[in-house]
Coordinates of C-alpha atoms and ligand atoms in Angstrom, one line a residue:
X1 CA 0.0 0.0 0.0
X2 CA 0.9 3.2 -1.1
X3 CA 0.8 5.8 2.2
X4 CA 1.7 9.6 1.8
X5 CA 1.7 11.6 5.0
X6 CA 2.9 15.4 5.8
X7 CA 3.2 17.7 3.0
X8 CA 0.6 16.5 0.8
X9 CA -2.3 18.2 2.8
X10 CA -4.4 16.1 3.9
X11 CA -3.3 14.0 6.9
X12 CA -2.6 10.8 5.4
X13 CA -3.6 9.1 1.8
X14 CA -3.8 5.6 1.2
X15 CA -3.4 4.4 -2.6
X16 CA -4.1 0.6 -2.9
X17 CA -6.0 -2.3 -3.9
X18 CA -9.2 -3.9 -1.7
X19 CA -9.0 -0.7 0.6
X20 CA -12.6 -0.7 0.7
X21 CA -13.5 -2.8 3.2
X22 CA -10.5 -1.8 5.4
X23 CA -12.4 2.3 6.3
X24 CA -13.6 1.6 9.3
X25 CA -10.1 0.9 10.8
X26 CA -8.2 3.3 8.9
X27 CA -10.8 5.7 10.5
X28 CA -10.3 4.0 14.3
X29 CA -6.7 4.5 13.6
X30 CA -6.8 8.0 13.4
X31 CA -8.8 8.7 16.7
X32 CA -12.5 9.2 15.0
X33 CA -15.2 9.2 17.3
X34 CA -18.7 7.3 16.8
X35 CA -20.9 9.4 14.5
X36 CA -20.4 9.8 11.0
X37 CA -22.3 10.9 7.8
X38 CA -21.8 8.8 4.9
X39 CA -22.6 11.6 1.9
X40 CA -23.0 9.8 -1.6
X41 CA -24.2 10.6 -4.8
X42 CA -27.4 8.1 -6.4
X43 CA -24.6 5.7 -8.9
X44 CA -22.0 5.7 -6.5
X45 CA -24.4 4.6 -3.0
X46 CA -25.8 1.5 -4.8
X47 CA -22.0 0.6 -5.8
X48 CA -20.2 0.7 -2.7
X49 CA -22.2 2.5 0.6
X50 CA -23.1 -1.0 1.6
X51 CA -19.4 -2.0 1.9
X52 CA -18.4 1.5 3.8
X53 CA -21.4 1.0 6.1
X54 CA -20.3 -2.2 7.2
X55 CA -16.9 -1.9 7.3
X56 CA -17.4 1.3 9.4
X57 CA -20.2 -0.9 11.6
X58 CA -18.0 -3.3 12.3
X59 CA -15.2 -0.7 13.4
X60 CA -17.4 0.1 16.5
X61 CA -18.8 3.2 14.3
X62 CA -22.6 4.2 13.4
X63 CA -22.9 5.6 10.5
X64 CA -26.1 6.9 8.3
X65 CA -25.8 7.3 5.1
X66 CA -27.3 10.5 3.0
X67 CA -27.6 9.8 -1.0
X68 CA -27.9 12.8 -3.3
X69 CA -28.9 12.5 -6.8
X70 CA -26.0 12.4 -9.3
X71 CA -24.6 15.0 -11.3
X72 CA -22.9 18.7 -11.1
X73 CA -26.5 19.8 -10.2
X74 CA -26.7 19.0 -6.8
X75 CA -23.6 20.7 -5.7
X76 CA -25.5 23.4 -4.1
X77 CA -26.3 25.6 -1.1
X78 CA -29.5 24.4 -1.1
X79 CA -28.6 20.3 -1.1
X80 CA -25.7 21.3 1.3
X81 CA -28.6 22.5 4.0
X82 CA -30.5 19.4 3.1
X83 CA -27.3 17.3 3.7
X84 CA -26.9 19.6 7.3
X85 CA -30.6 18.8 8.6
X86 CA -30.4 15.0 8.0
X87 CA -27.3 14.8 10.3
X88 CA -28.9 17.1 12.9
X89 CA -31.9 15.4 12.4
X90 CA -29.6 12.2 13.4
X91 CA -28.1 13.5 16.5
X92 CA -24.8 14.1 14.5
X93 CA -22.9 16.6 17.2
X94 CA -19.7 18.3 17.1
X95 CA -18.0 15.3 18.1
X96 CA -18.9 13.5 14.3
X97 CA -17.0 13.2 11.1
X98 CA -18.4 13.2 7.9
X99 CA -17.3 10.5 4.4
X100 CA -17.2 12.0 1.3
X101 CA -17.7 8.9 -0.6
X102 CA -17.9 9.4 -4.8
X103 CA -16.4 12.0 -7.7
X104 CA -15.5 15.5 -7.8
X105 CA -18.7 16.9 -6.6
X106 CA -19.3 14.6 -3.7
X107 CA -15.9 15.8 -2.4
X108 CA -17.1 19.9 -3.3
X109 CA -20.0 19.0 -1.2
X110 CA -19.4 17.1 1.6
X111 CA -16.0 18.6 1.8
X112 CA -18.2 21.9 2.3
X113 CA -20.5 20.7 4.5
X114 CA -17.7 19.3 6.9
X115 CA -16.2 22.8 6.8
X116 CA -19.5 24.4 8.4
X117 CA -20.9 21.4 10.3
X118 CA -20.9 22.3 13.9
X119 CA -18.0 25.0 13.2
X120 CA -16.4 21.7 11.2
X121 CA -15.9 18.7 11.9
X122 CA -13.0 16.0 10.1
X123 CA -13.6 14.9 6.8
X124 CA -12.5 11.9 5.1
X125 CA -12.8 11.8 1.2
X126 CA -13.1 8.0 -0.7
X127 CA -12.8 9.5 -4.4
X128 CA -14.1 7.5 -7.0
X129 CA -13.1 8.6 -10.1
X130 CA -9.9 9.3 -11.1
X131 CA -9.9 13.0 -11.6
X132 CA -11.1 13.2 -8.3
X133 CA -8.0 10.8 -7.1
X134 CA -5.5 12.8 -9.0
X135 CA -7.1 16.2 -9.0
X136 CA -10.0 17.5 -6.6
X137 CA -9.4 15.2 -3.3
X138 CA -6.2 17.0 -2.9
X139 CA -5.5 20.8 -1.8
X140 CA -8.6 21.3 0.5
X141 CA -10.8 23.1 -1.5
X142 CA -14.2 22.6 -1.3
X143 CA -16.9 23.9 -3.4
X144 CA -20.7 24.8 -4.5
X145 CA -22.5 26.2 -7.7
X146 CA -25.0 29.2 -7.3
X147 CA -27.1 30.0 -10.8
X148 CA -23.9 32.6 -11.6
X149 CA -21.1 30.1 -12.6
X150 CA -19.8 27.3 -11.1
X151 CA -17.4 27.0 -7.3
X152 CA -18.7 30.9 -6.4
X153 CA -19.4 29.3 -3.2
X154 CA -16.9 27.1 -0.9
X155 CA -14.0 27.5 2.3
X156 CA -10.6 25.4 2.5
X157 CA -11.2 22.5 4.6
X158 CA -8.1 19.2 4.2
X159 CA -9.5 16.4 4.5
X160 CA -7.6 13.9 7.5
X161 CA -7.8 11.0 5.7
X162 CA -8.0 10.4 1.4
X163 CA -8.6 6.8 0.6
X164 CA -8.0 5.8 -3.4
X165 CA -8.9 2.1 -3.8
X166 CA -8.0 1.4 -6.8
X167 CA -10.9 -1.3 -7.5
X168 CA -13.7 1.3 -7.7
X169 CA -12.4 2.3 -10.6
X170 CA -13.6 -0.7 -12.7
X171 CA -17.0 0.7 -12.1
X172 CA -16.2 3.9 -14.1
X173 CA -17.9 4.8 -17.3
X174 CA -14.5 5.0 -20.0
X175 CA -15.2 8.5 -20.9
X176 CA -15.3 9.5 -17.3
X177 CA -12.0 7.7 -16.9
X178 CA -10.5 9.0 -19.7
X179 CA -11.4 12.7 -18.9
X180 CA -8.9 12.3 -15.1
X181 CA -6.1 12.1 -18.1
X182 CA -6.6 15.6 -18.8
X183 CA -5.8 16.6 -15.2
X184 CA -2.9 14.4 -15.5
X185 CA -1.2 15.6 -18.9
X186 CA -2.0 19.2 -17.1
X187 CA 0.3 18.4 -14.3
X188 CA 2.8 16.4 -16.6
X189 CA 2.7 19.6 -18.7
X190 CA 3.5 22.1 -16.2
X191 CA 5.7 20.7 -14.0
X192 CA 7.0 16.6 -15.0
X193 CA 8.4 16.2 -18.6
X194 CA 9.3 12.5 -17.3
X195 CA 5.8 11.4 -16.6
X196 CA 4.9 13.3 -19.9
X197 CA 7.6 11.1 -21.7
X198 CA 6.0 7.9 -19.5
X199 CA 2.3 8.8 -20.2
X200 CA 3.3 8.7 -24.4
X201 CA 3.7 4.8 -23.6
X202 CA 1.1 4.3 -21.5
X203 CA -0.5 1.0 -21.1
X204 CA -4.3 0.9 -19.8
X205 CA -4.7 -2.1 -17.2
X206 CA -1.7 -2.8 -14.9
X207 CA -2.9 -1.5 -11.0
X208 CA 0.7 -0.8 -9.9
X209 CA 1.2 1.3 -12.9
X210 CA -1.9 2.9 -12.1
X211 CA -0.9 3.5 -8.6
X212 CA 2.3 5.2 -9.1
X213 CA 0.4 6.8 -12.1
X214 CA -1.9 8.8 -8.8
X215 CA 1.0 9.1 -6.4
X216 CA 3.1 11.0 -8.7
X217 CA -0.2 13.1 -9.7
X218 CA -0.9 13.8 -6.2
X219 CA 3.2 14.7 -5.1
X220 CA 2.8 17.1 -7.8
X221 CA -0.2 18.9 -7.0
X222 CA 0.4 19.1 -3.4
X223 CA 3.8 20.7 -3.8
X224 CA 2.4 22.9 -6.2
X225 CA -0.7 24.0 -3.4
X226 CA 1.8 23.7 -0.4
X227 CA 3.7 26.7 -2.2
X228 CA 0.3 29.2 -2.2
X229 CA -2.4 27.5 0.3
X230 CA -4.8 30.1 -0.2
X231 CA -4.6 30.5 -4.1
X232 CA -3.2 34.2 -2.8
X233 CA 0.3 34.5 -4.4
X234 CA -0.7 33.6 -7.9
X235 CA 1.9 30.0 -8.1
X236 CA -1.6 27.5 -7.5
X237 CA -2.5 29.1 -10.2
X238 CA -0.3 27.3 -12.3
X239 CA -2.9 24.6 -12.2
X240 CA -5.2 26.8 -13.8
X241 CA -3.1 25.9 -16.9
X242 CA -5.7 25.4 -20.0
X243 CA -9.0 26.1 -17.5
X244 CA -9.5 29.8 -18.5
X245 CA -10.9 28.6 -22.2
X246 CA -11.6 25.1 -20.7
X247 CA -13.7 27.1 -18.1
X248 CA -16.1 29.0 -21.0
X249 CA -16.4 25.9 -23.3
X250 CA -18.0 24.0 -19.9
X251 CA -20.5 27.0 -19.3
X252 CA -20.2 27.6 -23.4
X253 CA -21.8 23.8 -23.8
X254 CA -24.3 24.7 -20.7
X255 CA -22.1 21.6 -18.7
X256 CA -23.7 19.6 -20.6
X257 CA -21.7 19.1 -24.1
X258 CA -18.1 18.0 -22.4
X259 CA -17.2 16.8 -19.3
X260 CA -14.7 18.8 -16.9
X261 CA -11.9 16.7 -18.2
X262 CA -13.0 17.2 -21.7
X263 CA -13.3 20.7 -21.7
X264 CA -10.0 21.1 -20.5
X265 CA -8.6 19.0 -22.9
X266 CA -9.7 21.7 -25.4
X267 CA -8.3 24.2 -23.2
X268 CA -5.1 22.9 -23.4
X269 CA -4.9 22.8 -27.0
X270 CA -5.6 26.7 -27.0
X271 CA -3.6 27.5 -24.3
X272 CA -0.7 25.7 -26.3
X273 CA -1.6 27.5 -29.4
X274 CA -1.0 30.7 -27.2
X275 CA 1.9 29.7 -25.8
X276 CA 3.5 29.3 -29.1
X277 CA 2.4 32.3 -29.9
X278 CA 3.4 34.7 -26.5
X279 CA 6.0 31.8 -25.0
X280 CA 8.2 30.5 -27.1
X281 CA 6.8 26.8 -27.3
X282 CA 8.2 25.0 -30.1
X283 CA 6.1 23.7 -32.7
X284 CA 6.7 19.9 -31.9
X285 CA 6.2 20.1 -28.4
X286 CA 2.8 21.7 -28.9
X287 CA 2.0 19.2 -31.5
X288 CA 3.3 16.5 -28.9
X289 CA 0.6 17.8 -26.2
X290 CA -2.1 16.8 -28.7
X291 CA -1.5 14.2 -29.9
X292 CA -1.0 12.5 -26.1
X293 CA -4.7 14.3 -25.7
X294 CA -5.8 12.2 -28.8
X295 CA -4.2 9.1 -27.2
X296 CA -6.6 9.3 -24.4
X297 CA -9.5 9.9 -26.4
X298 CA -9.9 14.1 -25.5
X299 CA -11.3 16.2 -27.9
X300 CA -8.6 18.5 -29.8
X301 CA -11.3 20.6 -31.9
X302 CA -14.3 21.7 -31.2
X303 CA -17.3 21.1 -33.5
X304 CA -18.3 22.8 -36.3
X305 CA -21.3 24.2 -35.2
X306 CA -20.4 24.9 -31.9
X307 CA -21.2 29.1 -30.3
X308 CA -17.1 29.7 -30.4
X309 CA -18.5 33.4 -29.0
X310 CA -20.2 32.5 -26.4
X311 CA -16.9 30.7 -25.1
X312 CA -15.4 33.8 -25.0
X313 CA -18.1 35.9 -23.5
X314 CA -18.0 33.3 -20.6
X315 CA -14.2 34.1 -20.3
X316 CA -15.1 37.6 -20.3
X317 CA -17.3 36.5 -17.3
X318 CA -14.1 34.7 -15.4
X319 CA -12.1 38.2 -16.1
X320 CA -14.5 40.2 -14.2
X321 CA -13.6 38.0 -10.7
X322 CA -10.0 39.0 -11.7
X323 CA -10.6 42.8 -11.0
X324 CA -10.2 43.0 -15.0
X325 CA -6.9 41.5 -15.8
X326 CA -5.9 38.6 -17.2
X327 CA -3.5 36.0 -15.9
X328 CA -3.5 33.5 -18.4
X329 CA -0.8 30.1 -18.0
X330 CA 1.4 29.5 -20.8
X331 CA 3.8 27.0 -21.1
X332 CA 7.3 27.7 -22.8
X333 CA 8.4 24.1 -22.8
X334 CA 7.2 20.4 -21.1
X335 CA 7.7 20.6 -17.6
X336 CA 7.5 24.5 -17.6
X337 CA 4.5 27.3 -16.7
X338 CA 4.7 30.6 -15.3
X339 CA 1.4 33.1 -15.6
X340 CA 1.9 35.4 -18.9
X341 CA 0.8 39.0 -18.6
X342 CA 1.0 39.5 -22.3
X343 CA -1.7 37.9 -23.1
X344 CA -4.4 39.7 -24.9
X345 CA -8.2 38.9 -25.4
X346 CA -7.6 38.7 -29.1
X347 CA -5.0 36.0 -28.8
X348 CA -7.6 34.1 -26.9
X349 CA -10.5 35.0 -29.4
X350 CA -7.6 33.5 -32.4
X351 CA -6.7 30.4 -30.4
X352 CA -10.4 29.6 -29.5
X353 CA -11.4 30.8 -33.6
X354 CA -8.3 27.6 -34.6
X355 CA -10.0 24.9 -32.4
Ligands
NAD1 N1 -12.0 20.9 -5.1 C1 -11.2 20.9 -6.1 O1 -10.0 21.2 -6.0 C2 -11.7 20.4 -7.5 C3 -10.8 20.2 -8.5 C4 -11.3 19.7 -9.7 C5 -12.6 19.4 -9.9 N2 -13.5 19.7 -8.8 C6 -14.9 19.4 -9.0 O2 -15.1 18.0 -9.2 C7 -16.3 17.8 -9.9 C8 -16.1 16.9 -11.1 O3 -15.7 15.6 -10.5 P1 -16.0 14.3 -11.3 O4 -15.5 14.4 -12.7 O5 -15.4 13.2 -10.4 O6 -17.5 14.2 -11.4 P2 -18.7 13.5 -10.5 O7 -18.4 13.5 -9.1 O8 -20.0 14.2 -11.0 O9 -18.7 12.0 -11.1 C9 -18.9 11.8 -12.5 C10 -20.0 10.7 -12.7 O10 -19.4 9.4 -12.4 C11 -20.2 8.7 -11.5 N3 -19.3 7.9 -10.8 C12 -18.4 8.3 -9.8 N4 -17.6 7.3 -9.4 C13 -18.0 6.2 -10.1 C14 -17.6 4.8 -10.1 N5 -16.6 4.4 -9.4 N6 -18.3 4.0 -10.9 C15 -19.3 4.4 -11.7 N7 -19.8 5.6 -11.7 C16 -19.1 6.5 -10.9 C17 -20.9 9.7 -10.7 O11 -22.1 9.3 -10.1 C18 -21.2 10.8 -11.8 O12 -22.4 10.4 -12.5 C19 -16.8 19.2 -10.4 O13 -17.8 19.6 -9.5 C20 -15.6 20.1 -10.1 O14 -15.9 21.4 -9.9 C21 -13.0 20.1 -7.6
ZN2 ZN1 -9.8 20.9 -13.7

């Protein structure tokens, strides 16, 4: 078993095989006390709650679990109150924990919700896809959606305890699979030209592969978040790399089009394009970043017919939480990103016209 301690912000993550079963004393050996919340989306509970529950039973603990219906749509303020009045409803007091147990958005929610809980109270995250593994379930943010845009809402809050097992992955639709790849050529991009080099000879199916595939993912985006916590100083913003056009093609596409991964995917592309352009990228490393997209199934182009304005409108939108400028990532080789002030809005318009 793979175990990463201090450093990486949360407490302690496991990365392994048959972890499942194995919560409830991971969760005695860090101290928890009795109560818990088991928060879950609707495809996720009917996979794996029963095994969490028991496990967590059977580790002296009494758990309920809360279900929420699947999907980017219930990471709200209104399901996170819902959430909050089942566990008082449940006598769940200050001295309770909560288990994020599912993707991305479980973690935004019940992340959240462990963050205001009683002043908050620990939070341990079971991700279950693999962007969440590589990606969202490490740096503590946690998130909500309000009818404005998406993550207006949310507070810092590290989880104690991550568990990746890797078996929950064979549940996982392919294109939701695939889509974690675009988080990981991101990081390989901007900071690891060796796993970039590793990643263009990548072989689906071995677990230990797979495992060192997450550790490395997760060493690199905690040291990139240990530099700048808060997102205050501008260097986790580094990670932003190919999410300011990625960003307007979600809301572009009404979140419905591409998936998070996806739409990053695209971002990349343009962000490469600029970074030719205002950074000094050569040719054949930008056409080296595609084609390792195109290896893992990402879209490269956008379609035809698709509102190319309304992608930038939306990144107009973005701008204005950026008091008007714009700090756009370029990278000037693999393994290399630094936030470009030279970028203008018409570069973006050109690169998001050549997609
Ligand atoms: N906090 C952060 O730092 C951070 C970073 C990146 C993304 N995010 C957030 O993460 C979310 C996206 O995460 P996501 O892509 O994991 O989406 P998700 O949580 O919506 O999961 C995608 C779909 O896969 C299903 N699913 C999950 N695990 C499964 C499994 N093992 N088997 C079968 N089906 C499974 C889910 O029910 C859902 O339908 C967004 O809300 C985004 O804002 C947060
Ligand atoms: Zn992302």
């Amino acid at each position: 078993m793979t175990a990463l301690g201090a450093g990486a912000g949360a407490r302690r993550i496991l990365i392994c095989e048959r972890l499942l079963p194995r919560t409830g004393d991971q969760c005695r050996a860090l101290g928890l006390p009795g109560r818990c919340a088991i928060i879950s989306d609707s495809n996720v509970a009917q996979l794996f709650a029963t095994c969490i529950n028991k496990s967590l039973v059977s580790a002296g603990f009494r758990p309920i679990v809360i279900t929420i219906p699947a999907g980017e749509r219930s990471k709200t303020l209104k399901q996170a109150g819902a959430i909050c009045d089942q566990m008082i409803a449940a006598g769940l007091d200050r001295q309770s924990f909560v288990v994020g147990l599912g993707g991305g958005m479980i973690g935004d929610i019940s992340g959240f919700v462990a963050a205001i809980y009683q002043r908050g109270i620990p939070h341990i995250q079971i991700p279950t896809t693999l962007l969440a593994m590589v990606d969202s379930s490490i740096g503590g943010k946690t998130g909500l959606d309000t009818r404005a845009g998406k993550n207006l809402i949310g507070g810092f809050h590290q989880p104690s305890l991550v568990i990746d097992d890797l078996d929950v992955l064979k549940t996982l639709p392919r294109r939701q699979f695939n889509q974690g790849f675009a988080e990981i050529i991101k990081h390989a991009v901007v900071a690891d030209p060796k796993m970039f080099r590793m990643l263009r000879s990548w072989k689906a199916g071995a677990a230990p592969a797979l495992q060192r595939l997450i550790k490395r993912n997760i060493q690199i985006k905690s040291k990139i978040v240990a530099k700048d916590e808060r997102d205050r100083t501008g260097k986790r913003a580094l990670l932003n790399f190919g999410h300011t056009i990625g960003h307007g093609i979600e809301r572009a596409g009404n979140y419905r089009k591409f998936l998070h991964g996806e739409a990053v995917s695209l971002g990349i592309v343009a962000a490469c394009a600029i970074s030719v352009k205002r950074a000094g990228l050569p040719a054949d490393q930008r056409a080296a970043i595609v084609d390792l997209l195109e290896r893992f199934e990402l879209p490269t182009r956008l379609p035809l017919k698709f509102p190319r304005k309304k992608i930038l409108d939306a990144v107009n939108f973005d701008k204005k939480f950026e008091s008007g400028k714009i700090r756009f990532v370029v990278t000037p080789r693999i393994g290399a990103a630094y936030v470009a002030h030279n970028v203008t809005l018409d570069d973006i318009r050109e690169a998001v016209e050549a997609l």
